[in-house]
Short mmCIF file of C-alpha atoms and ligand atoms in Angstrom, two decimals:
data_model
loop_
_atom_site.label_atom_id
_atom_site.label_comp_id
_atom_site.label_asym_id
_atom_site.label_seq_id
_atom_site.Cartn_x
_atom_site.Cartn_y
_atom_site.Cartn_z
CA MET G 1 -4.89 9.68 -25.77
CA SER G 2 -3.97 6.61 -27.82
CA LYS G 3 -6.64 3.92 -28.11
CA ASN G 4 -4.16 1.41 -26.70
CA ARG G 5 -3.13 3.39 -23.66
CA VAL G 6 -3.89 1.40 -20.49
CA LEU G 7 -4.52 3.58 -17.46
CA ILE G 8 -3.09 2.43 -14.14
CA PHE G 9 -5.42 3.06 -11.20
CA ASP G 10 -3.50 2.41 -8.01
CA THR G 11 -5.55 1.39 -4.99
CA THR G 12 -2.68 0.59 -2.59
CA LEU G 13 -3.93 3.28 -0.23
CA ARG G 14 -7.52 2.05 -0.27
CA ASP G 15 -7.94 -1.66 -1.07
CA GLY G 16 -4.29 -2.33 -0.12
CA GLU G 17 -4.68 -0.59 3.18
CA GLN G 18 -7.72 -2.80 3.95
CA CYS G 19 -5.34 -5.69 4.51
CA PRO G 20 -5.36 -6.56 8.25
CA GLY G 21 -2.54 -4.76 10.01
CA ALA G 22 -1.60 -2.69 6.94
CA SER G 23 -3.16 0.56 8.07
CA MET G 24 -0.89 3.56 7.59
CA ASN G 25 -0.83 6.96 9.23
CA LEU G 26 -1.14 10.21 7.31
CA ARG G 27 2.60 10.74 6.79
CA GLU G 28 3.04 7.17 5.64
CA LYS G 29 0.18 7.54 3.17
CA LEU G 30 1.61 10.80 1.88
CA ALA G 31 5.03 9.19 1.39
CA VAL G 32 3.44 6.36 -0.60
CA ALA G 33 1.30 8.79 -2.61
CA ARG G 34 4.39 10.85 -3.45
CA GLN G 35 6.12 7.75 -4.75
CA LEU G 36 3.02 6.80 -6.77
CA GLY G 37 3.29 10.28 -8.27
CA ALA G 38 6.95 9.60 -9.15
CA LEU G 39 5.86 6.32 -10.75
CA LYS G 40 3.38 8.37 -12.81
CA VAL G 41 0.33 6.22 -12.12
CA ASP G 42 -2.78 7.71 -13.72
CA VAL G 43 -5.09 7.52 -10.70
CA ILE G 44 -4.40 7.23 -6.98
CA GLU G 45 -7.34 5.90 -4.98
CA ALA G 46 -6.41 7.62 -1.74
CA GLY G 47 -9.04 6.18 0.59
CA PHE G 48 -12.69 5.89 1.57
CA PRO G 49 -13.41 9.33 3.05
CA VAL G 50 -16.64 8.57 4.91
CA ILE G 51 -15.16 5.68 6.81
CA SER G 52 -13.14 7.61 9.36
CA ASP G 53 -11.77 11.07 10.07
CA GLY G 54 -8.30 9.68 9.32
CA ASP G 55 -9.34 8.43 5.87
CA PHE G 56 -10.99 11.74 5.08
CA ALA G 57 -7.89 13.69 6.11
CA ALA G 58 -5.64 11.40 4.08
CA VAL G 59 -7.67 11.76 0.88
CA GLN G 60 -7.89 15.52 1.38
CA SER G 61 -4.16 15.94 2.05
CA ILE G 62 -3.20 13.76 -0.92
CA ALA G 63 -5.60 15.75 -3.11
CA LYS G 64 -3.92 18.93 -1.89
CA GLN G 65 -0.30 17.87 -2.09
CA ILE G 66 0.17 15.31 -4.86
CA LYS G 67 0.27 16.77 -8.35
CA GLY G 68 -0.06 14.73 -11.53
CA PRO G 69 -2.41 11.77 -11.07
CA GLN G 70 -6.18 11.92 -10.67
CA ILE G 71 -7.05 11.55 -6.97
CA ALA G 72 -10.01 9.29 -6.23
CA GLY G 73 -12.13 8.83 -3.11
CA LEU G 74 -14.38 5.79 -2.70
CA ALA G 75 -18.08 6.06 -1.80
CA ARG G 76 -21.04 3.73 -1.53
CA CYS G 77 -24.15 4.81 -3.44
CA VAL G 78 -25.24 6.68 -0.35
CA PRO G 79 -25.53 10.51 -0.23
CA LYS G 80 -23.36 10.99 2.87
CA ASP G 81 -20.56 8.86 1.37
CA ILE G 82 -20.65 10.75 -1.92
CA ASP G 83 -20.73 14.13 -0.17
CA ALA G 84 -17.72 13.15 1.96
CA ALA G 85 -15.81 11.93 -1.11
CA GLY G 86 -16.71 15.15 -2.98
CA ALA G 87 -15.39 17.30 -0.13
CA ALA G 88 -12.23 15.21 0.29
CA VAL G 89 -11.14 15.27 -3.37
CA LYS G 90 -12.05 18.95 -3.84
CA PRO G 91 -8.48 20.27 -3.42
CA ALA G 92 -7.46 18.22 -6.48
CA GLY G 93 -9.74 20.42 -8.63
CA LYS G 94 -10.17 18.91 -12.10
CA ARG G 95 -8.05 15.94 -11.02
CA GLY G 96 -10.65 14.84 -8.46
CA ARG G 97 -12.51 11.59 -9.06
CA ILE G 98 -15.38 10.02 -7.10
CA HIS G 99 -15.60 6.25 -7.26
CA VAL G 100 -19.07 5.01 -6.35
CA PHE G 101 -19.90 1.36 -5.97
CA LEU G 102 -22.94 -0.83 -5.41
CA ALA G 103 -23.23 -4.61 -5.47
CA THR G 104 -25.09 -6.00 -8.50
CA SER G 105 -24.77 -9.80 -8.39
CA LYS G 106 -27.80 -11.96 -7.57
CA ILE G 107 -26.22 -13.29 -4.36
CA HIS G 108 -25.43 -9.77 -3.11
CA ARG G 109 -28.79 -8.36 -4.23
CA GLU G 110 -30.78 -11.09 -2.51
CA HIS G 111 -28.72 -11.82 0.59
CA LYS G 112 -26.80 -8.64 1.37
CA LEU G 113 -28.94 -5.80 0.07
CA GLY G 114 -32.44 -7.32 -0.21
CA LYS G 115 -33.04 -5.28 -3.37
CA ALA G 116 -34.36 -6.16 -6.82
CA GLN G 117 -32.57 -5.31 -10.08
CA ASP G 118 -34.63 -2.19 -10.83
CA GLU G 119 -33.93 -0.77 -7.37
CA ILE G 120 -30.18 -1.39 -7.83
CA LEU G 121 -30.31 0.35 -11.21
CA ARG G 122 -32.10 3.35 -9.72
CA LEU G 123 -29.64 3.68 -6.82
CA ALA G 124 -26.63 3.35 -9.13
CA VAL G 125 -27.91 6.09 -11.43
CA GLU G 126 -28.76 8.38 -8.50
CA GLY G 127 -25.33 7.82 -7.00
CA VAL G 128 -23.53 8.70 -10.22
CA LYS G 129 -25.68 11.79 -10.73
CA ARG G 130 -24.98 13.00 -7.21
CA ALA G 131 -21.22 12.43 -7.69
CA ARG G 132 -21.32 14.39 -10.96
CA LYS G 133 -22.43 17.43 -8.98
CA TYR G 134 -18.97 17.45 -7.38
CA VAL G 135 -16.66 16.26 -10.18
CA LYS G 136 -16.69 15.52 -13.89
CA ASP G 137 -14.66 12.36 -13.41
CA VAL G 138 -16.96 9.71 -11.94
CA GLU G 139 -16.26 6.00 -11.78
CA PHE G 140 -18.92 3.41 -11.05
CA SER G 141 -18.22 -0.13 -9.84
CA PRO G 142 -20.88 -2.85 -9.85
CA GLU G 143 -19.46 -4.79 -6.91
CA ASP G 144 -19.16 -8.55 -7.54
CA GLY G 145 -19.42 -7.66 -11.25
CA SER G 146 -17.86 -10.93 -12.41
CA ARG G 147 -20.73 -12.88 -10.79
CA THR G 148 -23.44 -10.55 -12.09
CA GLU G 149 -25.71 -11.69 -14.95
CA PRO G 150 -23.94 -10.36 -18.10
CA ASP G 151 -27.05 -8.76 -19.57
CA PHE G 152 -27.93 -7.01 -16.33
CA LEU G 153 -24.34 -5.77 -16.25
CA VAL G 154 -24.79 -4.31 -19.77
CA GLU G 155 -27.93 -2.54 -18.57
CA ILE G 156 -26.10 -1.17 -15.54
CA CYS G 157 -23.16 0.03 -17.67
CA LYS G 158 -25.45 1.79 -20.16
CA SER G 159 -27.46 3.47 -17.40
CA VAL G 160 -24.52 4.72 -15.33
CA VAL G 161 -22.72 6.01 -18.43
CA LYS G 162 -25.90 7.85 -19.45
CA ALA G 163 -26.05 9.29 -15.91
CA GLY G 164 -22.50 10.65 -16.29
CA ALA G 165 -20.01 7.94 -15.33
CA THR G 166 -16.81 8.28 -17.33
CA THR G 167 -15.32 4.97 -16.16
CA VAL G 168 -17.14 1.73 -15.37
CA ASN G 169 -15.03 -0.64 -13.34
CA ILE G 170 -15.84 -4.36 -13.34
CA PRO G 171 -14.64 -5.86 -10.07
CA ASP G 172 -13.88 -9.52 -9.60
CA THR G 173 -14.57 -8.87 -5.94
CA VAL G 174 -14.13 -12.41 -4.67
CA GLY G 175 -11.45 -13.56 -7.14
CA TRP G 176 -13.88 -15.95 -8.81
CA ALA G 177 -13.09 -15.28 -12.45
CA VAL G 178 -10.72 -17.19 -14.74
CA PRO G 179 -9.00 -15.44 -17.65
CA ASP G 180 -10.96 -16.71 -20.69
CA GLU G 181 -14.30 -16.26 -18.98
CA PHE G 182 -13.41 -12.79 -17.65
CA GLY G 183 -12.08 -11.74 -21.07
CA ASP G 184 -15.38 -12.90 -22.63
CA LEU G 185 -17.36 -10.86 -20.12
CA ILE G 186 -15.35 -7.72 -20.91
CA SER G 187 -15.77 -8.35 -24.68
CA HIS G 188 -19.52 -8.71 -24.14
CA LEU G 189 -19.64 -5.33 -22.39
CA HIS G 190 -17.41 -3.73 -25.02
CA GLU G 191 -19.61 -4.98 -27.85
CA ASN G 192 -22.88 -3.98 -26.22
CA VAL G 193 -22.16 -0.56 -24.73
CA PRO G 194 -21.51 1.89 -27.59
CA GLU G 195 -19.73 4.42 -25.32
CA PHE G 196 -17.00 1.87 -24.62
CA GLN G 197 -16.30 1.69 -28.35
CA THR G 198 -16.34 5.44 -28.96
CA GLY G 199 -14.06 6.05 -25.95
CA LYS G 200 -16.69 8.23 -24.23
CA ALA G 201 -16.41 5.88 -21.26
CA VAL G 202 -13.57 3.62 -20.19
CA ILE G 203 -13.92 -0.02 -19.07
CA SER G 204 -11.82 -0.72 -16.02
CA VAL G 205 -11.15 -3.98 -14.17
CA HIS G 206 -10.38 -4.65 -10.52
CA CYS G 207 -9.28 -8.23 -9.88
CA HIS G 208 -8.71 -9.99 -6.58
CA ASN G 209 -6.22 -12.79 -6.24
CA ASP G 210 -8.11 -15.55 -4.39
CA LEU G 211 -7.20 -18.09 -7.09
CA GLY G 212 -3.88 -16.44 -7.90
CA LEU G 213 -5.36 -15.17 -11.19
CA ALA G 214 -5.69 -11.43 -10.59
CA VAL G 215 -2.93 -10.41 -12.99
CA ALA G 216 -3.91 -12.99 -15.63
CA ASN G 217 -7.55 -11.85 -15.47
CA SER G 218 -6.53 -8.18 -15.74
CA LEU G 219 -4.40 -8.89 -18.81
CA ALA G 220 -7.18 -10.94 -20.44
CA ALA G 221 -9.50 -7.99 -19.83
CA VAL G 222 -7.09 -5.57 -21.51
CA ARG G 223 -7.07 -7.73 -24.66
CA ALA G 224 -10.87 -7.72 -24.55
CA GLY G 225 -11.24 -3.93 -24.36
CA ALA G 226 -10.48 -2.78 -20.81
CA ARG G 227 -8.39 0.39 -20.75
CA GLN G 228 -7.94 0.86 -17.02
CA VAL G 229 -6.47 -1.68 -14.61
CA GLU G 230 -6.90 -1.31 -10.88
CA CYS G 231 -4.01 -2.72 -8.92
CA THR G 232 -1.77 -2.30 -5.90
CA VAL G 233 1.97 -2.16 -5.28
CA ASN G 234 3.22 -5.65 -4.30
CA GLY G 235 -0.34 -6.89 -4.88
CA ILE G 236 -1.42 -6.11 -1.30
CA GLY G 237 -5.15 -5.94 -0.57
CA GLU G 238 -8.18 -7.70 0.89
CA ARG G 239 -7.58 -11.42 1.60
CA ALA G 240 -5.19 -12.74 -1.09
CA GLY G 241 -4.74 -9.22 -2.41
CA ASN G 242 -5.28 -7.38 -5.68
CA ALA G 243 -3.55 -7.56 -9.05
CA ALA G 244 0.09 -6.55 -8.52
CA MET G 245 0.79 -3.28 -10.30
CA GLU G 246 4.39 -4.16 -11.14
CA GLU G 247 3.37 -7.47 -12.73
CA VAL G 248 0.62 -5.97 -14.89
CA VAL G 249 2.83 -3.12 -16.05
CA MET G 250 5.89 -5.25 -16.77
CA ALA G 251 3.86 -7.95 -18.54
CA LEU G 252 2.45 -5.33 -20.91
CA LYS G 253 5.88 -3.81 -21.44
CA THR G 254 7.92 -7.02 -21.72
CA ARG G 255 5.42 -8.87 -23.92
CA LYS G 256 4.67 -5.95 -26.25
CA ASN G 257 4.77 -8.34 -29.17
CA PHE G 258 1.75 -10.18 -27.77
CA TYR G 259 -0.09 -7.20 -26.26
CA ARG G 260 0.08 -5.45 -29.62
CA GLY G 261 1.28 -2.01 -28.71
CA PHE G 262 -0.61 -1.57 -25.43
CA SER G 263 1.29 0.77 -23.19
CA CYS G 264 1.01 2.52 -19.87
CA GLY G 265 2.72 5.76 -18.97
CA LEU G 266 4.61 4.53 -15.90
CA ASP G 267 8.21 5.31 -15.08
CA THR G 268 9.08 1.68 -14.38
CA LYS G 269 12.48 2.59 -12.87
CA GLU G 270 10.54 3.74 -9.79
CA ILE G 271 8.96 0.31 -9.21
CA VAL G 272 11.47 -1.20 -6.77
CA LYS G 273 11.57 1.98 -4.71
CA ALA G 274 7.75 1.95 -4.54
CA SER G 275 7.74 -1.71 -3.56
CA LYS G 276 10.24 -1.23 -0.73
CA LEU G 277 8.43 1.84 0.54
CA VAL G 278 5.02 0.13 0.56
CA ALA G 279 6.51 -2.95 2.27
CA ARG G 280 7.96 -0.76 5.03
CA MET G 281 4.96 1.51 5.42
CA SER G 282 2.39 -1.30 5.42
CA GLY G 283 4.47 -3.79 7.40
CA LEU G 284 3.71 -6.39 4.70
CA GLY G 285 7.04 -7.80 3.59
CA VAL G 286 7.65 -8.97 0.05
CA GLN G 287 8.21 -12.67 -0.58
CA ARG G 288 11.81 -13.24 -1.82
CA SER G 289 10.69 -14.95 -4.99
CA LYS G 290 7.95 -12.43 -5.82
CA ALA G 291 7.98 -11.49 -9.51
CA ILE G 292 9.74 -8.20 -10.37
CA VAL G 293 10.23 -6.90 -6.81
CA GLY G 294 11.33 -9.94 -4.77
CA GLU G 295 15.00 -10.05 -3.70
CA ASN G 296 15.49 -13.17 -5.85
CA ALA G 297 13.56 -11.97 -8.90
CA PHE G 298 16.77 -11.46 -10.86
CA ALA G 299 19.14 -13.73 -8.92
CA HIS G 300 20.47 -16.56 -11.06
CA SER G 301 21.92 -19.36 -8.97
CA SER G 302 22.40 -22.17 -11.47
CA GLY G 303 25.85 -22.28 -13.05
CA ILE G 304 24.34 -22.93 -16.48
CA HIS G 305 22.15 -19.84 -16.16
CA GLN G 306 25.02 -17.68 -14.90
CA ASP G 307 27.15 -18.81 -17.80
CA GLY G 308 24.35 -18.04 -20.28
CA ILE G 309 23.77 -14.58 -18.76
CA LEU G 310 27.45 -13.75 -19.06
CA LYS G 311 27.41 -14.75 -22.74
CA LYS G 312 24.14 -13.01 -23.55
CA ARG G 313 21.87 -11.55 -20.90
CA GLU G 314 18.66 -12.36 -22.79
CA THR G 315 19.37 -16.13 -22.64
CA TYR G 316 17.88 -16.27 -19.16
CA GLU G 317 16.71 -12.73 -18.39
CA ILE G 318 13.52 -11.47 -20.02
CA MET G 319 13.68 -8.05 -18.36
CA ASN G 320 16.57 -5.78 -17.52
CA PRO G 321 16.56 -5.40 -13.70
CA LYS G 322 17.68 -1.77 -14.13
CA HIS G 323 14.43 -1.02 -15.97
CA VAL G 324 12.46 -1.67 -12.78
CA GLY G 325 14.91 0.12 -10.52
CA TRP G 326 17.21 -2.65 -9.27
CA GLY G 327 20.92 -2.14 -8.97
CA LYS G 328 21.16 1.62 -8.68
CA THR G 329 23.61 1.41 -5.78
CA GLU G 330 25.28 4.64 -4.76
CA LEU G 331 28.53 4.81 -2.77
CA PRO G 332 27.66 4.22 0.90
CA LEU G 333 27.99 7.07 3.37
CA THR G 334 30.27 6.76 6.40
CA LYS G 335 30.48 8.43 9.82
CA HIS G 336 32.71 11.05 8.18
CA SER G 337 29.96 12.15 5.79
CA GLY G 338 28.62 15.59 6.58
CA ARG G 339 25.11 16.95 6.95
CA ALA G 340 25.08 18.24 3.35
CA ALA G 341 25.97 14.80 1.97
CA VAL G 342 23.23 13.17 4.03
CA ALA G 343 20.71 15.85 2.99
CA ALA G 344 21.67 15.38 -0.68
CA ARG G 345 21.27 11.58 -0.41
CA LEU G 346 17.88 11.98 1.29
CA LYS G 347 16.76 14.18 -1.58
CA HIS G 348 18.07 11.67 -4.10
CA LEU G 349 16.08 8.94 -2.34
CA GLY G 350 12.95 11.05 -2.79
CA PHE G 351 12.34 12.06 0.83
CA LYS G 352 10.93 15.51 1.32
CA MET G 353 12.16 16.73 4.71
CA ASN G 354 12.48 20.12 6.37
CA ALA G 355 15.70 21.37 8.02
CA GLU G 356 14.60 20.23 11.48
CA GLU G 357 13.85 16.73 10.23
CA ILE G 358 17.17 16.54 8.40
CA ASN G 359 18.91 17.49 11.66
CA SER G 360 17.11 14.74 13.53
CA ILE G 361 17.92 12.13 10.83
CA PHE G 362 21.51 13.37 10.76
CA ALA G 363 21.83 12.80 14.52
CA LYS G 364 20.55 9.22 14.11
CA PHE G 365 22.85 8.76 11.12
CA LYS G 366 25.87 9.75 13.25
CA GLU G 367 24.86 7.27 15.97
CA ILE G 368 24.69 4.48 13.40
CA GLY G 369 27.82 5.66 11.61
CA ASP G 370 29.70 5.16 14.86
CA LYS G 371 28.51 1.56 15.07
CA LYS G 372 28.90 0.42 11.46
CA LYS G 373 31.44 1.12 8.79
CA PHE G 374 29.13 1.99 5.91
CA VAL G 375 25.65 3.50 5.95
CA TYR G 376 23.86 2.29 2.79
CA ASP G 377 20.86 3.89 1.10
CA ASP G 378 18.58 1.22 2.57
CA ASP G 379 19.90 2.03 6.09
CA LEU G 380 19.13 5.68 5.51
CA ALA G 381 15.67 4.86 4.14
CA ALA G 382 14.99 2.73 7.25
CA LEU G 383 15.96 5.69 9.46
CA VAL G 384 13.70 8.07 7.57
CA GLU G 385 10.83 5.64 7.49
CA GLY G 386 11.27 5.05 11.21
CA HIS G 387 10.95 8.80 11.58
CA ILE G 388 7.88 9.01 9.34
CA THR G 389 6.12 6.14 11.06
CA THR G 390 6.75 7.66 14.45
CA VAL G 391 3.55 8.38 16.25
CA PRO G 392 3.55 10.84 19.14
CA GLU G 393 5.93 9.19 21.60
CA THR G 394 3.72 8.66 24.64
CA TRP G 395 6.43 6.36 25.92
CA ALA G 396 10.08 6.62 24.84
CA LEU G 397 12.81 4.05 25.39
CA ASP G 398 15.47 5.37 27.72
CA TYR G 399 17.33 2.28 28.85
CA LEU G 400 17.30 -1.43 28.09
CA ASN G 401 19.38 -4.11 29.70
CA VAL G 402 18.98 -7.82 29.03
CA SER G 403 20.57 -10.81 30.59
CA THR G 404 20.30 -13.98 28.57
CA GLY G 405 22.07 -17.23 27.72
CA ASN G 406 21.33 -20.92 27.40
CA GLN G 407 21.75 -21.46 31.18
CA THR G 408 20.03 -18.24 32.33
CA VAL G 409 16.43 -17.20 32.77
CA PRO G 410 16.16 -14.35 30.22
CA THR G 411 15.53 -11.11 32.09
CA ALA G 412 15.03 -7.58 30.82
CA THR G 413 15.13 -4.29 32.69
CA VAL G 414 13.50 -1.41 30.87
CA ARG G 415 13.30 2.28 31.66
CA LEU G 416 10.76 4.37 29.78
CA THR G 417 10.02 8.08 29.90
CA LYS G 418 6.66 9.69 29.43
CA LYS G 419 6.35 13.36 28.60
CA ASP G 420 3.37 15.04 30.16
CA GLY G 421 3.48 18.76 29.35
CA LYS G 422 6.64 20.06 31.01
CA LYS G 423 6.87 17.09 33.37
CA THR G 424 8.80 13.96 32.46
CA GLN G 425 7.76 10.78 34.20
CA VAL G 426 10.37 8.03 34.42
CA GLU G 427 9.27 4.45 35.02
CA GLN G 428 11.40 1.36 35.34
CA ASP G 429 10.44 -2.31 35.59
CA ALA G 430 11.84 -5.76 34.88
CA SER G 431 10.45 -9.02 33.62
CA ILE G 432 11.53 -12.52 32.80
CA GLY G 433 10.46 -14.21 29.57
CA ASP G 434 10.96 -17.12 27.17
CA GLY G 435 13.79 -15.19 25.58
CA PRO G 436 15.28 -11.69 25.71
CA VAL G 437 12.71 -10.27 23.26
CA ASP G 438 9.78 -11.74 25.20
CA ALA G 439 11.21 -10.43 28.48
CA SER G 440 11.71 -6.93 27.02
CA LEU G 441 8.18 -6.74 25.60
CA LYS G 442 6.69 -7.96 28.88
CA ALA G 443 8.60 -5.28 30.80
CA ILE G 444 7.24 -2.65 28.38
CA ASP G 445 3.70 -3.99 28.95
CA ARG G 446 4.16 -3.69 32.72
CA ILE G 447 5.21 -0.05 32.50
CA SER G 448 2.75 1.10 29.83
CA LYS G 449 -0.15 -0.89 31.34
CA THR G 450 -0.95 -2.51 28.01
CA LYS G 451 -1.24 -6.19 27.25
CA GLY G 452 -0.31 -7.02 23.72
CA THR G 453 -0.25 -10.40 22.02
CA LEU G 454 2.39 -10.68 19.35
CA MET G 455 0.67 -11.94 16.18
CA ASP G 456 3.52 -11.56 13.76
CA TYR G 457 7.22 -10.79 14.04
CA THR G 458 9.75 -10.37 11.25
CA ILE G 459 13.34 -9.24 11.31
CA ARG G 460 15.52 -8.48 8.35
CA ALA G 461 18.93 -7.04 7.73
CA VAL G 462 18.41 -3.68 6.07
CA SER G 463 21.72 -3.81 4.21
CA GLN G 464 24.72 -6.12 3.89
CA GLY G 465 27.44 -6.98 6.42
CA LYS G 466 27.50 -8.42 9.95
CA ASP G 467 27.07 -4.90 11.31
CA ALA G 468 23.87 -4.32 9.29
CA LEU G 469 20.90 -2.55 10.84
CA GLY G 470 18.25 -5.04 11.93
CA GLU G 471 14.73 -3.89 11.15
CA VAL G 472 11.89 -5.43 13.13
CA THR G 473 8.27 -5.26 12.00
CA LEU G 474 5.67 -6.73 14.27
CA LYS G 475 1.90 -6.90 14.56
CA VAL G 476 0.25 -6.75 17.95
CA ASP G 477 -3.30 -7.44 19.11
CA PHE G 478 -4.05 -5.32 22.17
CA GLY G 479 -7.28 -7.16 22.84
CA ASP G 480 -9.71 -5.42 20.49
CA GLY G 481 -9.05 -7.68 17.51
CA ASP G 482 -7.35 -4.93 15.45
CA LEU G 483 -3.75 -5.55 14.51
CA VAL G 484 -1.39 -2.68 15.30
CA VAL G 485 1.88 -2.52 13.36
CA GLY G 486 5.14 -1.48 15.02
CA LYS G 487 8.54 -0.91 13.44
CA GLY G 488 11.98 -0.35 14.87
CA ALA G 489 15.57 -0.48 13.65
CA SER G 490 18.88 -0.80 15.45
CA THR G 491 22.22 -2.56 15.08
CA ASP G 492 21.10 -4.51 18.18
CA ILE G 493 18.15 -6.78 17.35
CA ILE G 494 16.79 -6.88 20.92
CA GLU G 495 16.73 -3.08 20.97
CA ALA G 496 15.12 -3.06 17.49
CA SER G 497 12.42 -5.41 18.83
CA ALA G 498 11.80 -3.27 21.92
CA ARG G 499 11.61 -0.13 19.77
CA ALA G 500 9.20 -1.80 17.33
CA TYR G 501 6.96 -2.94 20.19
CA LEU G 502 7.03 0.50 21.78
CA ASN G 503 6.11 1.98 18.40
CA ALA G 504 3.04 -0.32 18.34
CA VAL G 505 2.15 0.58 21.95
CA ASN G 506 2.35 4.31 21.15
CA ARG G 507 0.31 3.81 17.99
CA TYR G 508 -2.32 1.96 19.99
CA LEU G 509 -2.41 4.56 22.76
CA ASN G 510 -2.69 7.40 20.22
CA ASN G 511 -5.03 5.84 17.65
CA GLY G 512 -6.24 2.42 18.65
CA ARG G 513 -7.55 2.79 22.16
CA LYS G 514 -9.09 6.16 21.42
CA GLY G 515 -10.42 4.49 18.30
CA ARG G 516 -9.34 4.85 14.72
CA LYS G 517 -13.03 5.49 14.51
CA ARG G 518 -14.22 3.35 11.64
CA ARG G 519 -17.65 4.76 11.14
CA HIS G 520 -18.72 2.12 8.62
CA ARG G 521 -17.61 -1.27 7.56
CA GLN G 522 -15.39 -1.29 4.52
CA PRO G 523 -16.53 -3.08 1.35
O1 KIV P 1 -13.31 -5.58 -4.71
C1 KIV P 1 -14.19 -4.73 -4.91
O2 KIV P 1 -15.29 -5.02 -5.40
C2 KIV P 1 -13.90 -3.36 -4.54
C3 KIV P 1 -14.83 -2.31 -5.06
C4 KIV P 1 -15.09 -1.26 -4.05
C5 KIV P 1 -14.30 -1.76 -6.35
O3 KIV P 1 -12.89 -3.09 -3.93
ZN1 ZN P 2 -11.38 -4.74 -4.12
#
C-alpha cells in the first residue's frame, strides 16, 4: 500500500450509535454497514460486543455478511470484553479486528481508574496480547490520548506495538486538542516510535468535535504522520460528535495540492446516499448547511454566484456535487409502474430485499401511487426504510380520525389492533389534546398503556410537490431516561406522526421495557 494512503475507519455504528436516541436495530445496522461497504471504507467498527446481546449480534452479523472492509469490535482491556470481541468478529476471518482501549491520561489514571503508569502499561500490553490470540489485526487506543503526557504516550505506543498492536489510535476523547498542537503530538509519536516510520504499525487518530475542530485536527494529524482517520457519517457521535467522514475525505481529495498526494480509497459518489441512510436510520437529521451532505451545500442563491457558475462552474464551486452523489435523479415512478420496475429501482437504490419484502413494498407503493402523481426515489427509500425500521408490531394502526380547527378542541379517535397468536385484539379510545398530533399520541398512550414524553419531533417532506410524503421522526422518553426513536411516513402528516409514535411504542415494548440490556457503561 502506498505510503500516502489514508485509511478510513468508520465508527458510525459504534461511536455514532452512542449518540442519545441514535440506537439502531440489527436490520438498520446491516443496511448502514452495507452502504459503508459500497463506500469502500477500510474498516467498519461495528459495535462494542460485550455491552449487550444486541451489540454482539450486530457485530457478528456484520462480520458474517459484509465483505470488503475489516470489521472491528471494541473492547476494554478486560478479558471478558476481548473474548466477546474475538467471538463476534470471528466470521470475518482475516478481516476481523479487535480494538482495545484503556485510558492513559493523568486525570483518568488518578480519578477514574486509580492506577499508576506502570499498571496502565501492563494492562495495555496484556490486553493487546490477549486480542492477538484471536486476530492478527489489533488496534490499541490510549483513551484521552491528547491529554496524556507525550513521553508516556511514546512508551505506551512502543509497548503495545511490541505486544502485537498493528494500529495505535490516538483519541482526542474530549475534543480538547487544537490542530497545531495535535499535529505536533502526532509528529512526536512518529519521530519516536520506529515502527510508525517503517510502516510496521499505523498511527490512527479519533477526534471529537467539542470545539468544532475534529476534522481540522484529523487533517493536521495526517500531515504529521497519521495514516488512519476514525470518523462517522454526518459526524454523529458522543456529545458534539466525531470527525465527519465526508468532510475528511473530500478535504483530502479537493485539496490534493496541499495534502501532497494523500488519498483514500473511497467511492465518494456513495457519500450522499450514505448520509441520507444514516440520517434516517439514526433519526439524527442533517443540518441544511452542513458541508458536503447538507441540502444547501451546493445551492447558490446569490445572483452574482449563479452568474459565475453559469460562466465557469469553478468560480464558486470547489467540488462537483456529482462527485459526492448529488443530482443523480432518475425518472420518478407512477402508480402505473409495475412490480418489476419497482424491484429494479429498489435494486438500483442498493436495497437487498427478498420477494416477500418486495411484494410488501410494492403494496405500499401502490397505496402511495394512488395518492400522489410521482413516486420519487426518496419516497421509495422512505418506504423501504420504514419497513427496515419496523419492529415487531405489538400494536398496529387500524383507524385514525381527528377533528381539529381553530375553534374546536382537537380530538382524536384511534383504533389499534394487537396480534396475540391467532387472536387479534381490537382496542379503541379517544383523547383531546393541544393539537391533533398531541390528541392522537395521547389516544395511543391510553390504548397501549404507555406514557411517553415527546423529546424531539421533526417532519420533513421526503420529495418535492404539495403531495409529497411527510416523514416524521420523533424521540420519546417512556420514563426510564432512554430516548426511543420512532419513524413514520404518510401523505397525511397527522397519520405520519401517529405511525412514528406507534413505531416508538412498539420499539419500547419490544426492546426498551424488556431492556436493551446494556451490561456495561459505554466509554
Ligand atoms: O473517544 C474515545 O476515546 C473513544 C475510544 C474508545 C477510541 O471512542
Ligand atoms: Zn470516541
